[in-house]
Coordinates of C-alpha atoms and ligand atoms in Angstrom, one line a residue:
X1 CA 0.0 0.0 0.0
X2 CA 1.4 3.4 -0.9
X3 CA 1.4 5.6 2.1
X4 CA 0.0 9.0 1.3
X5 CA 2.9 11.5 1.3
X6 CA 3.0 15.2 1.0
X7 CA 4.6 15.7 -2.4
X8 CA 6.4 19.0 -2.9
X9 CA 8.6 20.4 -5.6
X10 CA 11.3 21.3 -3.1
X11 CA 11.5 17.7 -1.9
X12 CA 12.0 16.4 -5.4
X13 CA 14.6 19.0 -6.3
X14 CA 18.4 18.8 -6.5
X15 CA 20.0 22.1 -5.4
X16 CA 23.3 23.4 -6.8
X17 CA 25.1 25.8 -4.5
X18 CA 27.1 28.7 -6.1
X19 CA 29.8 30.6 -4.2
X20 CA 29.8 33.5 -6.7
X21 CA 33.3 34.8 -5.8
X22 CA 34.8 31.5 -7.0
X23 CA 32.4 30.4 -9.8
X24 CA 33.3 32.3 -13.0
X25 CA 34.8 35.7 -13.6
X26 CA 33.5 37.5 -16.7
X27 CA 35.6 40.7 -16.6
X28 CA 39.1 39.7 -15.6
X29 CA 39.2 41.3 -12.2
X30 CA 39.9 37.9 -10.6
X31 CA 36.6 37.8 -8.8
X32 CA 33.7 35.6 -9.9
X33 CA 30.5 37.6 -10.9
X34 CA 26.9 37.4 -12.0
X35 CA 27.7 37.6 -15.7
X36 CA 30.1 34.7 -15.1
X37 CA 27.3 32.7 -13.7
X38 CA 25.0 33.6 -16.5
X39 CA 27.6 32.3 -19.0
X40 CA 27.4 28.9 -17.3
X41 CA 23.6 28.4 -17.1
X42 CA 23.6 25.9 -19.9
X43 CA 26.2 23.9 -18.0
X44 CA 23.9 23.8 -15.0
X45 CA 21.0 22.8 -17.2
X46 CA 23.1 20.0 -18.7
X47 CA 23.9 18.7 -15.2
X48 CA 20.1 18.6 -14.6
X49 CA 19.8 20.5 -11.3
X50 CA 16.5 22.2 -10.4
X51 CA 17.5 25.0 -8.0
X52 CA 20.4 27.3 -7.6
X53 CA 21.3 28.5 -4.1
X54 CA 23.3 31.6 -4.6
X55 CA 25.6 32.6 -1.7
X56 CA 25.3 36.3 -0.8
X57 CA 25.7 38.8 -3.7
X58 CA 24.6 41.8 -1.8
X59 CA 26.6 45.0 -1.1
X60 CA 29.3 44.1 1.4
X61 CA 32.8 45.2 2.5
X62 CA 33.7 41.5 2.3
X63 CA 35.1 40.9 5.7
X64 CA 33.5 37.4 5.4
X65 CA 33.0 37.2 1.7
X66 CA 29.5 38.7 1.5
X67 CA 28.2 37.3 4.8
X68 CA 28.6 40.8 6.1
X69 CA 25.9 42.8 4.3
X70 CA 25.9 46.6 4.1
X71 CA 22.9 46.9 1.9
X72 CA 20.4 44.0 1.6
X73 CA 18.7 45.4 -1.5
X74 CA 21.8 46.2 -3.5
X75 CA 24.3 44.1 -5.5
X76 CA 28.0 43.9 -4.6
X77 CA 29.9 46.0 -7.2
X78 CA 32.4 43.3 -7.9
X79 CA 29.6 40.9 -8.8
X80 CA 27.7 43.3 -11.1
X81 CA 24.5 45.2 -11.0
X82 CA 20.8 44.6 -10.2
X83 CA 20.2 44.4 -14.0
X84 CA 22.8 41.5 -14.1
X85 CA 21.0 39.9 -11.2
X86 CA 17.6 40.2 -13.0
X87 CA 19.1 38.7 -16.1
X88 CA 20.4 35.8 -14.0
X89 CA 17.0 35.2 -12.5
X90 CA 15.4 35.3 -15.9
X91 CA 18.0 33.0 -17.4
X92 CA 17.4 30.4 -14.7
X93 CA 13.6 30.6 -15.0
X94 CA 13.7 30.4 -18.8
X95 CA 15.6 27.2 -18.5
X96 CA 13.2 25.8 -15.9
X97 CA 15.5 26.2 -12.9
X98 CA 14.7 28.2 -9.7
X99 CA 16.7 30.5 -7.6
X100 CA 17.0 30.7 -3.8
X101 CA 18.9 33.6 -2.2
X102 CA 21.0 33.6 1.0
X103 CA 19.3 35.5 3.8
X104 CA 21.8 36.7 6.4
X105 CA 19.9 38.4 9.1
X106 CA 21.4 37.2 12.4
X107 CA 23.9 40.0 11.8
X108 CA 24.6 42.8 9.2
X109 CA 27.9 44.5 8.3
X110 CA 29.2 47.2 10.6
X111 CA 29.0 49.3 7.5
X112 CA 25.3 48.9 7.1
X113 CA 23.7 52.3 7.7
X114 CA 21.7 50.9 10.6
X115 CA 24.9 50.1 12.4
X116 CA 26.6 53.3 11.3
X117 CA 23.7 55.2 13.0
X118 CA 23.5 52.8 15.9
X119 CA 27.0 53.4 17.1
X120 CA 26.7 57.2 17.0
X121 CA 24.9 57.6 20.3
X122 CA 22.9 55.8 22.9
X123 CA 19.7 57.7 21.9
X124 CA 20.1 57.2 18.2
X125 CA 16.8 55.7 16.7
X126 CA 18.9 52.8 15.4
X127 CA 20.7 52.1 18.7
X128 CA 18.4 49.2 19.6
X129 CA 18.8 47.6 16.2
X130 CA 21.9 45.9 17.7
X131 CA 22.9 44.4 21.0
X132 CA 24.8 47.0 23.1
X133 CA 25.9 46.5 26.7
X134 CA 28.1 48.4 29.1
X135 CA 31.3 46.5 30.1
X136 CA 31.7 44.7 33.5
X137 CA 34.6 45.8 35.6
X138 CA 36.4 47.1 32.5
X139 CA 35.8 43.9 30.6
X140 CA 33.3 42.5 28.1
X141 CA 29.7 42.2 29.3
X142 CA 29.9 38.4 29.4
X143 CA 32.1 35.4 28.4
X144 CA 30.7 34.6 25.0
X145 CA 33.2 33.8 22.3
X146 CA 33.1 34.5 18.6
X147 CA 33.1 31.7 16.1
X148 CA 36.0 33.4 14.5
X149 CA 38.2 33.4 17.6
X150 CA 38.4 35.9 20.5
X151 CA 35.5 37.4 22.4
X152 CA 32.0 38.0 20.9
X153 CA 32.1 41.6 22.1
X154 CA 33.7 44.7 20.7
X155 CA 34.3 47.8 22.7
X156 CA 33.2 51.0 21.0
X157 CA 34.7 54.2 22.5
X158 CA 32.1 56.6 21.0
X159 CA 29.5 55.5 23.6
X160 CA 31.7 53.6 25.9
X161 CA 29.8 50.3 25.4
X162 CA 30.3 47.0 23.7
X163 CA 28.3 45.4 20.9
X164 CA 27.8 41.7 20.3
X165 CA 29.2 40.0 17.3
X166 CA 29.0 36.2 17.3
X167 CA 31.0 36.2 14.1
X168 CA 33.6 38.8 13.1
X169 CA 33.7 42.3 14.7
X170 CA 32.5 43.6 11.4
X171 CA 29.4 41.4 11.7
X172 CA 27.4 42.9 14.6
X173 CA 24.4 40.9 15.7
X174 CA 21.0 42.3 14.9
X175 CA 18.6 42.7 17.9
X176 CA 15.6 40.5 17.0
X177 CA 13.9 41.5 20.3
X178 CA 13.3 44.8 18.5
X179 CA 10.0 44.6 16.5
X180 CA 11.3 47.3 14.1
X181 CA 14.3 45.1 13.1
X182 CA 11.9 42.2 12.4
X183 CA 9.7 44.4 10.3
X184 CA 12.7 45.7 8.3
X185 CA 13.8 42.1 7.6
X186 CA 10.3 40.9 6.6
X187 CA 9.9 43.9 4.3
X188 CA 13.2 43.2 2.7
X189 CA 12.3 39.5 2.2
X190 CA 9.0 40.4 0.6
X191 CA 10.8 42.8 -1.7
X192 CA 13.0 40.0 -3.0
X193 CA 10.2 37.5 -3.2
X194 CA 8.2 40.0 -5.3
X195 CA 11.2 40.2 -7.6
X196 CA 10.4 36.6 -8.3
X197 CA 12.9 34.5 -6.3
X198 CA 12.0 31.0 -5.2
X199 CA 13.1 31.0 -1.7
X200 CA 15.8 31.5 0.9
X201 CA 18.7 29.7 2.6
X202 CA 18.8 31.3 6.0
X203 CA 22.2 31.8 7.5
X204 CA 22.6 30.7 11.2
X205 CA 18.9 31.2 11.7
X206 CA 18.8 29.4 15.0
X207 CA 21.0 32.1 16.6
X208 CA 18.6 35.0 16.2
X209 CA 17.1 34.8 19.7
X210 CA 19.5 35.4 22.6
X211 CA 18.7 34.3 26.1
X212 CA 17.4 37.2 28.2
X213 CA 20.0 38.8 30.3
X214 CA 22.7 37.3 28.1
X215 CA 23.8 34.9 30.8
X216 CA 27.3 33.6 31.1
X217 CA 28.3 30.3 29.6
X218 CA 28.8 29.1 33.1
X219 CA 25.2 29.9 34.2
X220 CA 23.4 26.6 33.3
X221 CA 22.1 25.7 29.9
X222 CA 23.8 23.1 27.8
X223 CA 25.7 25.3 25.3
X224 CA 26.1 28.9 24.3
X225 CA 23.0 30.8 25.2
X226 CA 22.5 32.2 21.8
X227 CA 21.7 28.8 20.1
X228 CA 18.0 27.8 19.9
X229 CA 17.2 30.8 22.1
X230 CA 13.8 31.2 23.9
X231 CA 12.0 33.2 21.2
X232 CA 13.5 31.7 18.1
X233 CA 10.3 29.7 17.1
X234 CA 8.1 32.7 17.8
X235 CA 10.3 34.8 15.5
X236 CA 10.4 32.2 12.7
X237 CA 6.6 31.6 13.0
X238 CA 6.1 35.3 12.7
X239 CA 8.3 35.5 9.6
X240 CA 6.3 32.6 8.2
X241 CA 3.0 34.4 8.9
X242 CA 4.2 37.7 7.6
X243 CA 6.2 36.6 4.6
X244 CA 6.8 32.9 3.8
X245 CA 3.3 31.6 3.9
X246 CA 2.3 34.0 1.1
X247 CA 4.5 32.3 -1.5
X248 CA 5.1 28.8 -2.9
X249 CA 8.8 28.8 -2.0
X250 CA 11.6 26.7 -0.6
X251 CA 13.2 27.6 2.7
X252 CA 16.2 25.9 4.3
X253 CA 17.6 27.2 7.6
X254 CA 21.2 26.8 8.7
X255 CA 21.0 25.5 12.2
X256 CA 24.0 24.8 14.4
X257 CA 24.0 22.3 17.3
X258 CA 20.5 20.8 16.8
X259 CA 19.0 17.5 17.7
X260 CA 16.2 15.8 15.6
X261 CA 13.7 17.0 18.2
X262 CA 14.9 20.6 17.6
X263 CA 14.7 20.1 13.9
X264 CA 11.2 18.8 14.1
X265 CA 10.4 22.2 15.7
X266 CA 12.1 24.2 12.9
X267 CA 10.9 22.2 10.0
X268 CA 8.0 20.0 11.3
X269 CA 5.2 19.7 8.8
X270 CA 2.6 21.3 11.1
X271 CA 4.9 24.0 12.5
X272 CA 4.6 26.8 10.0
X273 CA 8.3 27.6 10.1
X274 CA 10.7 26.3 7.5
X275 CA 10.7 23.5 4.9
X276 CA 14.0 22.0 6.1
X277 CA 17.3 22.8 7.7
X278 CA 20.9 22.0 7.4
X279 CA 22.1 20.2 10.6
X280 CA 25.8 19.6 11.1
X281 CA 26.1 16.4 13.1
X282 CA 27.9 14.5 10.4
X283 CA 30.2 17.5 9.8
X284 CA 31.5 17.0 13.3
X285 CA 32.4 13.4 12.9
X286 CA 36.1 14.1 12.5
X287 CA 36.4 16.8 15.1
X288 CA 37.7 16.4 18.6
X289 CA 36.4 17.8 21.9
X290 CA 38.0 21.2 21.3
X291 CA 36.1 21.6 18.0
X292 CA 36.6 21.4 14.3
X293 CA 40.3 22.1 14.1
X294 CA 41.1 19.1 16.2
X295 CA 41.2 16.6 13.3
X296 CA 40.2 13.2 14.5
X297 CA 39.8 9.9 12.5
X298 CA 36.2 8.9 11.8
X299 CA 34.6 5.5 11.7
X300 CA 32.0 4.2 9.2
X301 CA 29.9 2.8 12.0
X302 CA 29.5 6.2 13.5
X303 CA 28.9 7.8 10.1
X304 CA 26.1 5.3 9.5
X305 CA 24.7 5.8 12.9
X306 CA 24.4 9.5 12.4
X307 CA 22.8 9.2 9.0
X308 CA 20.4 6.5 10.1
X309 CA 19.4 8.6 13.1
X310 CA 18.4 11.6 11.0
X311 CA 16.8 9.5 8.3
X312 CA 14.6 7.6 10.7
X313 CA 13.8 10.3 13.3
X314 CA 12.6 12.9 10.7
X315 CA 10.6 10.3 8.7
X316 CA 7.0 11.6 8.2
X317 CA 7.7 14.5 10.6
X318 CA 10.2 16.8 8.8
X319 CA 12.4 16.8 5.8
X320 CA 16.2 16.3 5.5
X321 CA 18.8 18.3 3.6
X322 CA 21.4 15.9 2.2
X323 CA 24.9 17.3 1.7
X324 CA 28.5 16.4 2.4
X325 CA 30.2 19.7 1.7
X326 CA 29.5 23.4 1.2
X327 CA 31.5 26.7 1.2
X328 CA 32.3 26.3 4.9
X329 CA 33.4 22.6 4.8
X330 CA 36.3 20.7 3.3
X331 CA 35.8 19.0 -0.1
X332 CA 33.8 15.8 0.4
X333 CA 36.1 13.7 -1.7
X334 CA 39.2 14.6 0.3
X335 CA 37.4 14.1 3.6
X336 CA 35.2 11.0 3.1
X337 CA 36.6 9.5 -0.1
X338 CA 40.0 9.0 -1.7
X339 CA 41.1 12.0 -3.8
X340 CA 44.1 10.2 -5.3
X341 CA 44.0 6.6 -6.6
X342 CA 40.3 6.3 -6.3
X343 CA 39.3 9.8 -7.3
X344 CA 36.7 8.8 -9.8
X345 CA 35.3 5.7 -8.0
X346 CA 35.1 7.2 -4.5
X347 CA 33.5 10.4 -5.8
X348 CA 30.8 8.3 -7.5
X349 CA 30.3 6.2 -4.5
X350 CA 29.7 9.2 -2.3
X351 CA 27.5 10.7 -4.9
X352 CA 25.4 7.5 -4.9
X353 CA 24.8 7.9 -1.2
X354 CA 24.0 11.6 -1.5
X355 CA 21.4 11.0 -4.2
X356 CA 19.7 8.0 -2.5
X357 CA 19.0 9.2 1.0
X358 CA 15.7 10.7 1.9
X359 CA 15.9 14.5 1.6
X360 CA 16.6 17.3 -0.8
X361 CA 20.1 16.8 -2.4
X362 CA 22.6 19.7 -2.4
X363 CA 25.6 19.8 -4.7
X364 CA 28.3 22.3 -4.0
X365 CA 30.0 23.8 -7.0
X366 CA 32.9 21.7 -8.3
X367 CA 31.8 18.6 -6.4
X368 CA 30.3 17.3 -9.7
X369 CA 33.8 17.2 -11.2
X370 CA 35.5 15.9 -8.1
X371 CA 37.3 19.0 -6.9
X372 CA 39.6 18.4 -3.9
X373 CA 41.1 20.1 -0.9
X374 CA 44.1 22.3 -1.5
X375 CA 47.5 22.7 0.3
X376 CA 49.0 26.1 -0.1
X377 CA 52.6 26.4 1.2
X378 CA 52.1 29.5 3.3
X379 CA 49.4 31.2 5.3
X380 CA 49.8 34.2 3.1
X381 CA 48.0 32.4 0.3
X382 CA 44.8 31.9 2.4
X383 CA 42.0 34.4 2.4
X384 CA 39.3 33.1 4.8
X385 CA 38.9 35.2 8.0
X386 CA 38.1 32.2 10.1
X387 CA 41.3 30.5 8.9
X388 CA 43.5 33.6 9.3
X389 CA 42.2 34.4 12.8
X390 CA 42.7 30.8 13.9
X391 CA 46.2 30.7 12.5
X392 CA 47.2 33.9 14.4
X393 CA 45.6 32.7 17.6
X394 CA 47.5 29.4 17.5
X395 CA 50.8 31.1 16.7
X396 CA 50.3 33.5 19.5
X397 CA 49.8 30.6 21.8
X398 CA 53.1 29.1 20.7
X399 CA 52.0 26.4 18.3
X400 CA 54.2 25.2 15.5
X401 CA 53.2 26.8 12.2
X402 CA 53.5 23.4 10.4
X403 CA 51.1 21.8 12.9
X404 CA 48.6 24.6 12.4
X405 CA 48.9 24.3 8.7
X406 CA 48.0 20.6 8.8
X407 CA 44.7 21.4 10.5
X408 CA 44.0 24.1 7.9
X409 CA 44.7 21.6 5.1
X410 CA 42.1 19.3 6.6
X411 CA 39.4 21.8 7.7
X412 CA 40.0 25.3 6.4
X413 CA 37.1 26.9 4.5
X414 CA 39.3 27.9 1.6
X415 CA 39.5 24.3 0.6
X416 CA 36.0 24.8 -0.8
X417 CA 36.5 28.3 -2.1
X418 CA 39.3 27.8 -4.6
X419 CA 38.0 28.9 -8.0
X420 CA 35.9 26.6 -10.1
X421 CA 38.1 24.6 -12.6
X422 CA 36.6 25.0 -16.0
X423 CA 39.5 24.1 -18.4
X424 CA 42.8 22.3 -18.2
X425 CA 44.8 24.4 -20.7
X426 CA 44.1 28.0 -19.8
X427 CA 45.8 29.8 -16.9
X428 CA 43.8 29.7 -13.7
X429 CA 41.6 26.9 -15.1
X430 CA 39.7 29.4 -17.3
X431 CA 38.1 30.9 -14.2
X432 CA 39.6 34.4 -14.9
X433 CA 41.8 36.1 -17.4
X434 CA 43.2 38.2 -14.5
X435 CA 44.7 37.2 -11.2
X436 CA 42.3 35.1 -9.1
X437 CA 41.4 36.4 -5.6
X438 CA 42.4 32.9 -4.3
X439 CA 44.8 30.7 -6.1
X440 CA 43.4 28.0 -8.2
X441 CA 44.0 24.4 -7.1
X442 CA 47.1 23.2 -9.0
X443 CA 45.4 20.0 -10.0
X444 CA 43.2 21.8 -12.6
X445 CA 44.9 20.3 -15.6
X446 CA 43.5 16.9 -14.6
X447 CA 40.3 18.0 -12.8
X448 CA 38.2 20.4 -14.9
X449 CA 34.8 20.7 -16.5
X450 CA 36.0 20.6 -20.1
X451 CA 37.6 17.2 -19.5
X452 CA 34.6 15.9 -17.5
X453 CA 32.2 16.8 -20.3
X454 CA 34.3 15.0 -22.9
X455 CA 34.5 11.8 -20.8
X456 CA 31.5 9.6 -20.7
X457 CA 32.8 7.9 -17.6
X458 CA 33.3 11.2 -15.7
X459 CA 32.0 12.0 -12.2
X460 CA 30.0 14.7 -13.9
X461 CA 28.1 12.2 -16.1
X462 CA 27.5 10.0 -13.1
X463 CA 25.9 12.9 -11.2
X464 CA 23.8 13.7 -14.3
X465 CA 22.6 10.1 -14.3
X466 CA 21.8 10.1 -10.6
X467 CA 19.8 13.3 -11.0
X468 CA 17.8 11.8 -13.9
X469 CA 17.1 8.7 -11.8
X470 CA 15.6 10.9 -9.1
X471 CA 13.0 12.2 -11.6
X472 CA 12.1 8.6 -12.7
X473 CA 11.7 6.9 -9.3
X474 CA 9.5 8.3 -6.6
X475 CA 11.1 5.9 -4.1
X476 CA 14.4 7.9 -4.4
X477 CA 12.7 11.0 -3.2
X478 CA 10.0 9.7 -0.8
X479 CA 11.1 6.2 0.2
X480 CA 11.6 5.4 3.9
X481 CA 15.2 4.5 4.9
X482 CA 16.3 1.4 6.7
X483 CA 19.9 0.6 7.6
X484 CA 20.9 -3.0 6.9
X485 CA 24.3 -3.4 8.5
X486 CA 25.0 -1.1 11.4
X487 CA 28.1 -3.0 12.6
X488 CA 29.9 -3.4 9.3
X489 CA 33.1 -1.2 9.4
X490 CA 33.4 -1.1 5.6
X491 CA 30.1 -1.3 3.8
X492 CA 27.1 1.0 4.1
X493 CA 24.0 -0.8 2.9
X494 CA 20.4 0.4 3.3
X495 CA 17.0 0.1 1.7
X496 CA 14.5 2.7 0.7
X497 CA 10.8 1.7 0.6
X498 CA 7.9 3.6 -0.9
X499 CA 4.7 1.6 -1.2
X500 CA 5.5 -1.3 -3.5
X501 CA 8.8 0.1 -4.6
X502 CA 12.0 -0.7 -2.9
X503 CA 15.7 0.1 -3.5
X504 CA 18.7 -1.6 -2.1
X505 CA 21.9 0.5 -1.9
X506 CA 25.3 -1.0 -1.2
X507 CA 28.4 1.2 -0.8
X508 CA 32.0 0.2 -0.1
X509 CA 33.6 3.1 1.7
X510 CA 37.2 1.9 1.5
X511 CA 39.9 1.0 -1.0
X512 CA 39.8 -2.7 0.0
X513 CA 37.5 -5.2 -1.5
X514 CA 34.5 -6.2 0.7
X515 CA 31.8 -8.7 0.7
X516 CA 28.2 -7.8 1.5
X517 CA 25.9 -10.6 2.3
X518 CA 22.3 -10.3 3.0
X519 CA 19.6 -12.7 3.9
X520 CA 17.6 -12.7 0.7
X521 CA 15.4 -15.5 1.8
X522 CA 14.4 -13.6 4.9
X523 CA 13.6 -10.5 2.8
X524 CA 11.6 -12.7 0.4
X525 CA 9.7 -14.1 3.2
X526 CA 8.8 -10.7 4.5
X527 CA 8.1 -8.8 1.3
X528 CA 8.2 -11.3 -1.5
X529 CA 11.0 -9.6 -3.5
X530 CA 12.5 -11.8 -6.1
X531 CA 14.3 -9.8 -8.7
X532 CA 16.9 -7.1 -8.4
X533 CA 17.4 -4.7 -11.3
X534 CA 20.6 -2.7 -11.2
X535 CA 19.8 1.0 -11.6
X536 CA 23.3 2.4 -11.3
X537 CA 26.8 1.5 -10.3
X538 CA 30.3 2.9 -10.6
X539 CA 31.7 -0.3 -12.0
X540 CA 30.6 -2.7 -14.7
X541 CA 28.5 -5.5 -13.2
X542 CA 27.9 -8.8 -15.0
X543 CA 24.1 -9.2 -15.6
X544 CA 24.2 -12.6 -14.0
X545 CA 25.6 -11.4 -10.7
X546 CA 23.9 -12.8 -7.6
X547 CA 22.8 -10.1 -5.3
X548 CA 22.6 -12.4 -2.3
X549 CA 26.3 -12.2 -1.9
X550 CA 28.0 -9.2 -3.4
X551 CA 31.8 -8.9 -3.8
X552 CA 32.6 -5.3 -3.9
X553 CA 35.6 -3.7 -5.4
X554 CA 37.3 -0.6 -3.9
X555 CA 34.7 2.2 -3.4
X556 CA 32.1 0.2 -5.3
X557 CA 28.5 1.5 -5.2
X558 CA 25.4 -0.2 -6.5
X559 CA 21.7 0.7 -6.5
X560 CA 19.2 -2.1 -7.1
X561 CA 15.5 -1.9 -7.6
X562 CA 13.8 -4.9 -6.0
X563 CA 10.6 -6.2 -7.3
X564 CA 8.3 -9.2 -6.9
Ligands
LIG1 C1 27.4 30.6 8.1 C2 27.9 30.9 6.7 O1 27.7 29.7 5.9 C3 29.4 31.2 6.8 O2 30.1 31.2 5.6 C4 29.5 32.6 7.5 O3 30.8 32.8 7.8 C5 28.7 32.6 8.8 N1 27.4 31.9 8.7 C6 28.4 34.0 9.3 O4 27.5 34.6 8.4

């Protein structure tokens, strides 16, 4: 019996994330731009994606590459003009693709006119748009730390007070307690939606409500008191009522430190908040107790446990976002696959997983050609504020530069931000005719779009095939997940079931052969399945192969459709 499901376009979609600064430069200034993206729309259409998530393109002094916005309704000059942006939207829509914009409203830039006013005097009408507090005994108002190293407070001599910045000191936190701030945000969102966009990705949206009194980290609570704060659901429900509910759009919130119970509140079907969120549990699998820079080996059994937990606990209650990298994370292939001997096979194996879990699939630019992490020789070649602050902090504490560089090679955000590799035989991979703002990964002669398009066996063409399969089989989108082999340290196998349809997915996560055995007669007894049709694999598989006992080659992936 087919269970009735709530079918939605944003569940069936594959989203492609563009980091504009690094995608394609059209005017030779070394910085990616909107016309560059426009010139690649046919490429995106060929890949088959449905939605583009565009990282911030608004006016910004670029302390954090556009996540510090000084005008929410203007386009960053390096990226082009509003007319370019309109052309981009039209170009996407004409080709049957949608556009979601990044909404960064936990904080603005310190160069936003609200903040410029706010810092002028304690009685300025914009004062209360931000979080200002007097110091305590000559020190910051409390002990909160910034995600980008150091305290989360900056002293401002003009009014002898501190302002809160959970990210850089050029990213002051907006005060969501102030109804005027919320009104400004909702009006701005409405303005973009009326321009025809198809939704928002909401930056750190679960940080917008801060605990009253801004209590110390030591005063109870089980984490920083600005995560999942007391009014966060009230604010998001208000945003939904005032704005989101009026449009047929897609919304995905970025939420740090959340449990499935929390996510069911943010994205539960009956909650009137968001469609889905990004949670980061899997992204923490190779971090130690001190956080992301403490690089720690990960185990497949833990990896499976995390995926299984999210797949099963949200089933029928909320919707997952499926991703393995983005502009803040290392490249998935370098982290979870093998970016050397098994570059092609392991990229395809990971892609098979990404496209066969329940949830909306997100591809980060360059993933579809197997772009990898980068190792620059010196810190001078890095650009990311988080990386640079971290490096300085470690050096100040007496750590060895080489040791700090190792953690940057593994976890630094610039791994994902090196320019897109379009060609093998042009300088800078054809990304720019000028000098790129961040050096191109030197492996571009081997790894580039031109080569991928010319090779039938490329990672690109495998992604294309996976995306096509999603459109052909409801079970890929809607099927319920079941883990088959929790204790196996090498193979990840699971089924997806949707009414009469069932898929069997088998993935070898390592460079050693593996055997996967499953109890076919038991399955047959339960559901009567008798035949297994191979839908996709990253190796050639003899038609006669017996699926009861599968011998897998390094990084082999198979998807079977089981029928009666
Ligand atoms: C999350 C974004 O993804 C990241 O790039 C940014 O630095 C922070 N939020 C602050 O906006």
